[in-house]
Short mmCIF file of C-alpha atoms in Angstrom, two decimals:
data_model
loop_
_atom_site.label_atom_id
_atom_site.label_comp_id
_atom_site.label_asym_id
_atom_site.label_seq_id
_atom_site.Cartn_x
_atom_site.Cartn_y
_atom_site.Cartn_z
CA UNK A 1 0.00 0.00 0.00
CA UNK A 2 1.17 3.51 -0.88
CA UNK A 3 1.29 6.17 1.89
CA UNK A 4 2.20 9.40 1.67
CA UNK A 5 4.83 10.54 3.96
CA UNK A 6 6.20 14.32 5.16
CA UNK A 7 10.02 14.29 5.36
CA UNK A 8 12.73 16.70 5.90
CA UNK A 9 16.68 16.64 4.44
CA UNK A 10 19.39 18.85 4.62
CA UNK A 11 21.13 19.78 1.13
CA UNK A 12 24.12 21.86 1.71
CA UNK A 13 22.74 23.15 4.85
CA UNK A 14 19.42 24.51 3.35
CA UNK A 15 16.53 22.24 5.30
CA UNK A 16 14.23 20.81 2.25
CA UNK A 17 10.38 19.36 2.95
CA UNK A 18 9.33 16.63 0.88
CA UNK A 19 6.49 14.87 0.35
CA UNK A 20 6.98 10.88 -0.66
CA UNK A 21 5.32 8.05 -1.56
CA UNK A 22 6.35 4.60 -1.64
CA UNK A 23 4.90 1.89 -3.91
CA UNK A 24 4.11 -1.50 -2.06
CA UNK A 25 7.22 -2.89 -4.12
CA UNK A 26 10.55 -2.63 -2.81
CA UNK A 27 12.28 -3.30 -6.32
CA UNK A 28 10.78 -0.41 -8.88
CA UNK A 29 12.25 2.00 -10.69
CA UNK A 30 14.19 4.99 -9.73
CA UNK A 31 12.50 7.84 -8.04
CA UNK A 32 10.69 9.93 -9.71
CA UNK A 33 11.29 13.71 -8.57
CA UNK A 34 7.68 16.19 -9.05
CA UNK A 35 9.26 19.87 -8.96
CA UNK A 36 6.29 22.68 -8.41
CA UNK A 37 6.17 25.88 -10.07
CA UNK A 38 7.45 29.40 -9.09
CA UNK A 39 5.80 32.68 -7.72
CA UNK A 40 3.40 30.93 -4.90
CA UNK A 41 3.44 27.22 -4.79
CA UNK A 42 4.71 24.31 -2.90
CA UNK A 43 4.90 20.69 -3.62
CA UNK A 44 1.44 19.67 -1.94
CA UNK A 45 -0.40 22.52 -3.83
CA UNK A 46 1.14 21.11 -7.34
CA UNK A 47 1.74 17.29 -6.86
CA UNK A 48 -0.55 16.46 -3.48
CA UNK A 49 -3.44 14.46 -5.41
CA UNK A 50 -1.31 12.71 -7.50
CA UNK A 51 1.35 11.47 -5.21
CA UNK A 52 0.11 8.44 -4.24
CA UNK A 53 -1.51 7.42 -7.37
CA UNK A 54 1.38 7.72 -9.48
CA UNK A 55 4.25 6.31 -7.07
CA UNK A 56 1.21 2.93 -6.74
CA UNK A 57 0.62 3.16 -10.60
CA UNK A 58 4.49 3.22 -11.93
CA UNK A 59 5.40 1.24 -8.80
CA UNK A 60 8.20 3.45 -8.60
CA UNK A 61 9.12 6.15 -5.46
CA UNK A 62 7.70 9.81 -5.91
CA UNK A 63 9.25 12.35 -3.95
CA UNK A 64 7.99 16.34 -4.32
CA UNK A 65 10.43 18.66 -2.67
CA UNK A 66 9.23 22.43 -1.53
CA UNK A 67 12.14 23.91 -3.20
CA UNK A 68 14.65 26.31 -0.71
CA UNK A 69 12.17 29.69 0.35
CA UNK A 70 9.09 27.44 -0.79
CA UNK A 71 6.00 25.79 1.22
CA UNK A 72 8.09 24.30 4.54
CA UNK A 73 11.70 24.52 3.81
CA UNK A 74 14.16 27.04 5.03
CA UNK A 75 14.07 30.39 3.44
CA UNK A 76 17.80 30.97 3.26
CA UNK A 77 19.20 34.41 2.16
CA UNK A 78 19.98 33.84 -1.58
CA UNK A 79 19.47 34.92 -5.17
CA UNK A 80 16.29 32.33 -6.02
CA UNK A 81 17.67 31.40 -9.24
CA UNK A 82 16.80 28.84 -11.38
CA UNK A 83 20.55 27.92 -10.78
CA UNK A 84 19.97 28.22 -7.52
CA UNK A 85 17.41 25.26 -7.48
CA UNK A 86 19.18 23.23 -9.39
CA UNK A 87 22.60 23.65 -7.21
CA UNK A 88 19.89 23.01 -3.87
CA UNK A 89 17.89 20.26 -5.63
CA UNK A 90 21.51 18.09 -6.90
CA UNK A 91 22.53 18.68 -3.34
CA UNK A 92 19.27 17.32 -2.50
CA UNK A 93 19.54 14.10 -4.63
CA UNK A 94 23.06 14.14 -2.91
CA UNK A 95 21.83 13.92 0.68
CA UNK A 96 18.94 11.51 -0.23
CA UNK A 97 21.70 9.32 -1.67
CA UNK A 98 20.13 9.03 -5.16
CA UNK A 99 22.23 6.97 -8.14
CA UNK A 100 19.37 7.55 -10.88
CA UNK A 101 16.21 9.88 -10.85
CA UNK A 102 12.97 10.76 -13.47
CA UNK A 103 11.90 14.40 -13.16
CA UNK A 104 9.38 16.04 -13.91
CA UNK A 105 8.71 19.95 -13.29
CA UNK A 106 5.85 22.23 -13.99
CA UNK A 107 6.37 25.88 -15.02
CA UNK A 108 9.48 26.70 -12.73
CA UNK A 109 9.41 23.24 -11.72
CA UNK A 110 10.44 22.40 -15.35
CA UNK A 111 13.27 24.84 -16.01
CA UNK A 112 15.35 23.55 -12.88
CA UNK A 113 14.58 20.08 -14.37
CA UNK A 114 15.53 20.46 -17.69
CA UNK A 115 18.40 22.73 -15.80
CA UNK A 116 19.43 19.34 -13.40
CA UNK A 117 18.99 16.93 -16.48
CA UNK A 118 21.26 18.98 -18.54
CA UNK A 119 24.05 19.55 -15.56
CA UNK A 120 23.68 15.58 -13.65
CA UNK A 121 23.64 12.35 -15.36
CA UNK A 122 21.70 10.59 -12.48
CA UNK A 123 18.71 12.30 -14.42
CA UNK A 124 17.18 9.58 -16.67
CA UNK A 125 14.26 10.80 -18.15
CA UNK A 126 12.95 13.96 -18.11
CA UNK A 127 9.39 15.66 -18.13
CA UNK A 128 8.92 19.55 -18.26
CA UNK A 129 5.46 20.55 -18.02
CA UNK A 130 4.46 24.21 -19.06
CA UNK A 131 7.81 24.35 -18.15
CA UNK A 132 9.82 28.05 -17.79
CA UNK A 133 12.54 28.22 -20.14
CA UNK A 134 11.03 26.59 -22.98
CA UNK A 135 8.43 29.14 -25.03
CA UNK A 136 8.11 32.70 -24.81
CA UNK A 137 3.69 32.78 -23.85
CA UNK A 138 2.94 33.21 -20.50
CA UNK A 139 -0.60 32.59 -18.90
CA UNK A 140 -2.18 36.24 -18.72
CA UNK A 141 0.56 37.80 -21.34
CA UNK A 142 1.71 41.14 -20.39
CA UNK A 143 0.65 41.01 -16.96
CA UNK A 144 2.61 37.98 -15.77
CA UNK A 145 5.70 39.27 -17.22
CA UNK A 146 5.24 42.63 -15.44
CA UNK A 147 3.91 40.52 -12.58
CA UNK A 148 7.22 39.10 -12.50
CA UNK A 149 9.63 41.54 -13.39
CA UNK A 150 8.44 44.96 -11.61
CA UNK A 151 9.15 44.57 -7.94
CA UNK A 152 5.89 46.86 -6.64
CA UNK A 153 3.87 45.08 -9.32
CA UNK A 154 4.52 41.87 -7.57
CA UNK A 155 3.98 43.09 -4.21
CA UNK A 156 0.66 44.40 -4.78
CA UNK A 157 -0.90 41.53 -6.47
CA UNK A 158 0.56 39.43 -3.71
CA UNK A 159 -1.11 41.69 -1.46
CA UNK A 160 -4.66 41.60 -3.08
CA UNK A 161 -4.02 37.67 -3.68
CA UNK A 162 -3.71 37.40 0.44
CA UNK A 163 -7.06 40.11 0.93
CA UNK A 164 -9.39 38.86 -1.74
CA UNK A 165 -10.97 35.77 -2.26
CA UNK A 166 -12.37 36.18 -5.80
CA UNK A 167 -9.32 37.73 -7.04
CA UNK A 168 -7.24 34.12 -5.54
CA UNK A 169 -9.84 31.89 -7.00
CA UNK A 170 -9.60 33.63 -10.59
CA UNK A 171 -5.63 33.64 -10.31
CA UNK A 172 -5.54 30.10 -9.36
CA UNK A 173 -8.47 28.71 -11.91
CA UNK A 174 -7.12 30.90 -14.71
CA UNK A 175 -4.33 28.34 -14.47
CA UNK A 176 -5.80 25.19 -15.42
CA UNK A 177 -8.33 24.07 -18.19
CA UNK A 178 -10.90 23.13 -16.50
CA UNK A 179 -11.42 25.40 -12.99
CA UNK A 180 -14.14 22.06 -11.77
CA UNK A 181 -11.11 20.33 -11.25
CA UNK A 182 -9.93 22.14 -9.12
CA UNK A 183 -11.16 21.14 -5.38
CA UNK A 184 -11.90 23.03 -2.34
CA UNK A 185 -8.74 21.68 -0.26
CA UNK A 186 -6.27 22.95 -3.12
CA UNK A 187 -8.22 26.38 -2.83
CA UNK A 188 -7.59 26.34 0.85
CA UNK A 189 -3.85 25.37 0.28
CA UNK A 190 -3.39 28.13 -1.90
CA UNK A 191 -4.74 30.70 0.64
CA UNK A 192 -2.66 29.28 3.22
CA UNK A 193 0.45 29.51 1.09
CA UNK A 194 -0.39 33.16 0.63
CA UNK A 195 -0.10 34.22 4.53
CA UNK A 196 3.79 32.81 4.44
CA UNK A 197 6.38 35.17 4.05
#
C-alpha cells in the first residue's frame, strides 16, 4: 500500500520538505522527482493528489520537494535562481543518496529540471510541463511578465491575492483548463500559502 509521507533533508545546509510516496514494491524503478512551479506554490499545492496514485501506478518512489524559500523549507538568504534550485535540488539528490532519478517539473518546476537533467547524469528521463525556459507565452501575457519583473507590481498583487478571495480563485483557476477540477482543499492550500512570508 502507498502512503504518503512528510520528510525533511538537509542539502548543503538549506533544510528541504518533501512529500513521498512509496509503492508497495521494494524493487521499482528509480525515483521519480515532481518539482512545483514558481511565484506561490509548494509541492502539496502542485503534486498532493497525485502522489500516491502515481508512485502505486508506476510502482516506482515519488518524492515532491518544496524547493529552498518554498511551502516548509528554510528560506535561506539567496538569489532564487533557477541555478539556484538546481545547485539546492543536486545537493538534494546528494543527501537523499540518489544513483538515478525521473523528473518532472511544472512551469518553474520544469526549467530547474531540464536545468538538473542537462548539468547531472543521475537524471534519466525527463518531463517539463508548461515548463519556464522553454516558449516565450505566458498565462495572462503582459501582466505575468510585469507581474514578475516589476518589484511593486509583484507586491501588490501578492497583497490583493492574500485580501481577496475572488481575485485568488480567478488567479488560481485561470491556471488550469478546466477550474471544476480544481477542489476546495487545493483552494484552501493556496490561501494558506499566501499568509507565508
Amino acid at each position: 500500500m502507498t502512503e504518503l509521507r512528510e520528510v525533511r533533508a538537509t542539502a548543503d545546509g538549506v533544510g528541504i520538505h518533501y512529500l513521498r510516496a512509496d509503492p508497495g514494491t521494494p524493487d521499482g524503478g528509480p525515483p521519480v522527482l515532481l518539482f512545483h512551479g514558481g511565484i506561490i506554490d509548494a509541492a502539496r499545492l502542485s503534486w498532493g493528489g497525485v502522489i500516491e496514485p502515481l508512485a502505486a501506478a508506476l510502482d516506482q518512489p515519488v518524492i515532491a520537494p518544496d524547493f529552498a524559500g518554498y511551502g516548509g523549507s528554510d528560506r535561506p538568504v539567496a538569489a532564487y535562481s533557477t541555478a539556484y534550485h538546481v545547485e539546492t535540488m543536486r545537493a538534494f539528490l546528494n543527501a537523499l543518496g540518489v544513483s538515478r532519478v525521473d523528473c518532472c517539473g511544472l512551469s518553474l518546476g520544469g526549467g530547474v529540471a531540464l536545468g538538473l537533467a542537462l548539468s547531472d547524469d543521475r537524471v534519466e528521463r525527463l518531463v517539463a510541463l508548461d515548463s519556464f525556459g522553454l516558449g516565450t507565452e505566458l498565462p495572462r501575457g503582459r501582466l505575468s511578465w510585469a507581474v514578475a519583473q516589476v518589484p511593486a507590481l509583484n507586491r501588490l498583487s501578492v497583497a490583493l491575492l492574500r485580501r481577496s478571495e475572488g481575485f485568488r480563485r480567478a488567479s488560481l483557476e485561470g491556471l488550469v483548463a478546466d477550474s471544476a477540477t480544481i477542489g476546495e482543499d487545493v483552494h484552501a492550500a493556496f490561501a494558506a500559502l499566501l499568509q507565508r512570508p
